[in-house]
């Protein structure tokens, strides 16, 4: 299979490219310097030249608080730019896989969000990603995959931040315990995206790793594996005010994905163990 990965130098884009190569696919991973997805002409040239069978869009403006201050830019990168991919994909008959987010929901649910749950983003980031979904789903061969709490090698993420704080000598970490979601390991997600592409899945689909946990609970597990002398203390969201609101509950229902592939999604704990082992090996 021939694939183009936009945002190919980011954390998820690197994982998607690596998974494609592992599967024997021909993959062109494009970073922003080579292909800015807000440049419709550049996007069209790459697609027309490479004629991919699948396009993965991993390019995004993901700094949630910065999106709040730069909402027009967020809309451009996360939303309108996806509109450049659609006509290009249609010309060559490529399947389009758009990566979306749990932030399209309001975070007020008490049970996992299904694909058909009404969207109501509370932040500029969530609104911009919902716009991107809508662009992708206007294409008959488009798939929007909502994901949550990504961590993995090759980019900044929450787990890497916690490890850095532990390594810098912090003996105590205060972490929010009233936001619940599902950490998702990017190599696991990359494999899932490729499986969905091979199945030519369309519409909306949720993917995250099992099971739900708070940021506090996630950090305790990181400390247990990395430095169990660090004390992790629970705090509330109100104690750490941020420019962009965070969902209190953003657990995604993955039943549709599990039904399509015929197996359960892996646990985030197994991904965390692999991720931390990789960090140690690279030192």
PDB file of N, CA, C and O in Angstrom, residues 177-207:
ATOM      1  N   UNK A 177      -6.792  15.297  39.788  1.00  0.00           N
ATOM      2  CA  UNK A 177      -7.454  14.011  40.024  1.00  0.00           C
ATOM      3  C   UNK A 177      -8.957  14.054  39.738  1.00  0.00           C
ATOM      4  O   UNK A 177      -9.681  13.134  40.092  1.00  0.00           O
ATOM      5  N   UNK A 178      -9.429  15.141  39.093  1.00  0.00           N
ATOM      6  CA  UNK A 178     -10.864  15.201  38.772  1.00  0.00           C
ATOM      7  C   UNK A 178     -11.109  15.340  37.271  1.00  0.00           C
ATOM      8  O   UNK A 178     -12.140  15.828  36.837  1.00  0.00           O
ATOM      9  N   UNK A 179     -10.137  14.884  36.482  1.00  0.00           N
ATOM     10  CA  UNK A 179     -10.316  14.750  35.032  1.00  0.00           C
ATOM     11  C   UNK A 179     -10.013  13.303  34.679  1.00  0.00           C
ATOM     12  O   UNK A 179      -8.933  12.797  34.985  1.00  0.00           O
ATOM     13  N   UNK A 180     -10.987  12.641  34.049  1.00  0.00           N
ATOM     14  CA  UNK A 180     -10.834  11.214  33.754  1.00  0.00           C
ATOM     15  C   UNK A 180     -10.866  10.973  32.250  1.00  0.00           C
ATOM     16  O   UNK A 180     -11.693  11.522  31.529  1.00  0.00           O
ATOM     17  N   UNK A 181      -9.932  10.139  31.797  1.00  0.00           N
ATOM     18  CA  UNK A 181      -9.869   9.783  30.386  1.00  0.00           C
ATOM     19  C   UNK A 181      -9.070   8.512  30.202  1.00  0.00           C
ATOM     20  O   UNK A 181      -8.808   7.784  31.169  1.00  0.00           O
ATOM     21  N   UNK A 182      -8.634   8.277  28.971  1.00  0.00           N
ATOM     22  CA  UNK A 182      -7.892   7.056  28.663  1.00  0.00           C
ATOM     23  C   UNK A 182      -6.589   7.398  27.955  1.00  0.00           C
ATOM     24  O   UNK A 182      -6.614   7.836  26.792  1.00  0.00           O
ATOM     25  N   UNK A 183      -5.447   7.236  28.617  1.00  0.00           N
ATOM     26  CA  UNK A 183      -4.172   7.421  27.928  1.00  0.00           C
ATOM     27  C   UNK A 183      -4.077   6.473  26.734  1.00  0.00           C
ATOM     28  O   UNK A 183      -4.595   5.342  26.782  1.00  0.00           O
ATOM     29  N   UNK A 184      -3.421   6.936  25.670  1.00  0.00           N
ATOM     30  CA  UNK A 184      -3.340   6.137  24.449  1.00  0.00           C
ATOM     31  C   UNK A 184      -1.914   6.179  23.918  1.00  0.00           C
ATOM     32  O   UNK A 184      -1.374   7.256  23.653  1.00  0.00           O
ATOM     33  N   UNK A 185      -1.328   5.003  23.772  1.00  0.00           N
ATOM     34  CA  UNK A 185       0.071   4.865  23.346  1.00  0.00           C
ATOM     35  C   UNK A 185       0.135   4.963  21.823  1.00  0.00           C
ATOM     36  O   UNK A 185      -0.538   4.215  21.112  1.00  0.00           O
ATOM     37  N   UNK A 186       0.940   5.893  21.304  1.00  0.00           N
ATOM     38  CA  UNK A 186       0.910   6.171  19.865  1.00  0.00           C
ATOM     39  C   UNK A 186       1.266   4.965  18.979  1.00  0.00           C
ATOM     40  O   UNK A 186       0.650   4.811  17.922  1.00  0.00           O
ATOM     41  N   UNK A 187       2.213   4.089  19.331  1.00  0.00           N
ATOM     42  CA  UNK A 187       2.413   2.915  18.483  1.00  0.00           C
ATOM     43  C   UNK A 187       1.173   2.010  18.409  1.00  0.00           C
ATOM     44  O   UNK A 187       0.900   1.424  17.351  1.00  0.00           O
ATOM     45  N   UNK A 188       0.424   1.892  19.508  1.00  0.00           N
ATOM     46  CA  UNK A 188      -0.826   1.122  19.473  1.00  0.00           C
ATOM     47  C   UNK A 188      -1.845   1.807  18.567  1.00  0.00           C
ATOM     48  O   UNK A 188      -2.538   1.163  17.775  1.00  0.00           O
ATOM     49  N   UNK A 189      -1.940   3.131  18.676  1.00  0.00           N
ATOM     50  CA  UNK A 189      -2.869   3.881  17.843  1.00  0.00           C
ATOM     51  C   UNK A 189      -2.477   3.782  16.377  1.00  0.00           C
ATOM     52  O   UNK A 189      -3.345   3.625  15.502  1.00  0.00           O
ATOM     53  N   UNK A 190      -1.189   3.874  16.084  1.00  0.00           N
ATOM     54  CA  UNK A 190      -0.728   3.781  14.700  1.00  0.00           C
ATOM     55  C   UNK A 190      -1.133   2.451  14.080  1.00  0.00           C
ATOM     56  O   UNK A 190      -1.592   2.397  12.930  1.00  0.00           O
ATOM     57  N   UNK A 191      -0.973   1.369  14.838  1.00  0.00           N
ATOM     58  CA  UNK A 191      -1.388   0.059  14.324  1.00  0.00           C
ATOM     59  C   UNK A 191      -2.887   0.047  14.044  1.00  0.00           C
ATOM     60  O   UNK A 191      -3.341  -0.464  13.024  1.00  0.00           O
ATOM     61  N   UNK A 192      -3.664   0.651  14.951  1.00  0.00           N
ATOM     62  CA  UNK A 192      -5.119   0.702  14.773  1.00  0.00           C
ATOM     63  C   UNK A 192      -5.484   1.499  13.525  1.00  0.00           C
ATOM     64  O   UNK A 192      -6.373   1.098  12.749  1.00  0.00           O
ATOM     65  N   UNK A 193      -4.825   2.631  13.297  1.00  0.00           N
ATOM     66  CA  UNK A 193      -5.127   3.450  12.125  1.00  0.00           C
ATOM     67  C   UNK A 193      -4.833   2.697  10.831  1.00  0.00           C
ATOM     68  O   UNK A 193      -5.598   2.796   9.854  1.00  0.00           O
ATOM     69  N   UNK A 194      -3.755   1.939  10.802  1.00  0.00           N
ATOM     70  CA  UNK A 194      -3.441   1.149   9.618  1.00  0.00           C
ATOM     71  C   UNK A 194      -4.463   0.033   9.402  1.00  0.00           C
ATOM     72  O   UNK A 194      -4.870  -0.235   8.264  1.00  0.00           O
ATOM     73  N   UNK A 195      -4.893  -0.583  10.474  1.00  0.00           N
ATOM     74  CA  UNK A 195      -5.907  -1.640  10.325  1.00  0.00           C
ATOM     75  C   UNK A 195      -7.200  -1.064   9.763  1.00  0.00           C
ATOM     76  O   UNK A 195      -7.846  -1.660   8.900  1.00  0.00           O
ATOM     77  N   UNK A 196      -7.565   0.107  10.244  1.00  0.00           N
ATOM     78  CA  UNK A 196      -8.782   0.751   9.746  1.00  0.00           C
ATOM     79  C   UNK A 196      -8.632   1.166   8.287  1.00  0.00           C
ATOM     80  O   UNK A 196      -9.575   1.065   7.498  1.00  0.00           O
ATOM     81  N   UNK A 197      -7.448   1.631   7.920  1.00  0.00           N
ATOM     82  CA  UNK A 197      -7.208   2.002   6.527  1.00  0.00           C
ATOM     83  C   UNK A 197      -7.299   0.779   5.614  1.00  0.00           C
ATOM     84  O   UNK A 197      -7.869   0.850   4.518  1.00  0.00           O
ATOM     85  N   UNK A 198      -6.747  -0.323   6.065  1.00  0.00           N
ATOM     86  CA  UNK A 198      -6.803  -1.549   5.264  1.00  0.00           C
ATOM     87  C   UNK A 198      -8.231  -2.053   5.105  1.00  0.00           C
ATOM     88  O   UNK A 198      -8.582  -2.650   4.079  1.00  0.00           O
ATOM     89  N   UNK A 199      -9.070  -1.776   6.110  1.00  0.00           N
ATOM     90  CA  UNK A 199     -10.486  -2.148   6.036  1.00  0.00           C
ATOM     91  C   UNK A 199     -11.314  -1.115   5.278  1.00  0.00           C
ATOM     92  O   UNK A 199     -12.508  -1.329   5.054  1.00  0.00           O
ATOM     93  N   UNK A 200     -10.686   0.009   4.906  1.00  0.00           N
ATOM     94  CA  UNK A 200     -11.372   1.120   4.224  1.00  0.00           C
ATOM     95  C   UNK A 200     -12.568   1.606   5.040  1.00  0.00           C
ATOM     96  O   UNK A 200     -13.637   1.922   4.523  1.00  0.00           O
ATOM     97  N   UNK A 201     -12.380   1.692   6.339  1.00  0.00           N
ATOM     98  CA  UNK A 201     -13.439   2.132   7.246  1.00  0.00           C
ATOM     99  C   UNK A 201     -13.742   3.610   7.007  1.00  0.00           C
ATOM    100  O   UNK A 201     -12.832   4.421   6.816  1.00  0.00           O
ATOM    101  N   UNK A 202     -15.020   3.959   7.038  1.00  0.00           N
ATOM    102  CA  UNK A 202     -15.425   5.350   6.866  1.00  0.00           C
ATOM    103  C   UNK A 202     -16.312   5.793   8.025  1.00  0.00           C
ATOM    104  O   UNK A 202     -16.737   4.985   8.850  1.00  0.00           O
ATOM    105  N   UNK A 203     -16.587   7.093   8.082  1.00  0.00           N
ATOM    106  CA  UNK A 203     -17.444   7.629   9.139  1.00  0.00           C
ATOM    107  C   UNK A 203     -16.638   8.052  10.352  1.00  0.00           C
ATOM    108  O   UNK A 203     -15.508   8.507  10.232  1.00  0.00           O
ATOM    109  N   UNK A 204     -17.222   7.897  11.527  1.00  0.00           N
ATOM    110  CA  UNK A 204     -16.579   8.292  12.784  1.00  0.00           C
ATOM    111  C   UNK A 204     -16.278   7.051  13.609  1.00  0.00           C
ATOM    112  O   UNK A 204     -17.098   6.123  13.672  1.00  0.00           O
ATOM    113  N   UNK A 205     -15.128   7.040  14.244  1.00  0.00           N
ATOM    114  CA  UNK A 205     -14.753   5.896  15.076  1.00  0.00           C
ATOM    115  C   UNK A 205     -13.926   6.389  16.254  1.00  0.00           C
ATOM    116  O   UNK A 205     -13.157   7.335  16.122  1.00  0.00           O
ATOM    117  N   UNK A 206     -14.097   5.742  17.397  1.00  0.00           N
ATOM    118  CA  UNK A 206     -13.341   6.089  18.601  1.00  0.00           C
ATOM    119  C   UNK A 206     -12.253   5.047  18.867  1.00  0.00           C
ATOM    120  O   UNK A 206     -12.481   3.847  18.710  1.00  0.00           O
ATOM    121  N   UNK A 207     -11.075   5.544  19.286  1.00  0.00           N
ATOM    122  CA  UNK A 207     -10.009   4.642  19.690  1.00  0.00           C
ATOM    123  C   UNK A 207      -9.252   5.253  20.866  1.00  0.00           C
ATOM    124  O   UNK A 207      -8.828   6.411  20.826  1.00  0.00           O
TER     125      UNK A 207
END
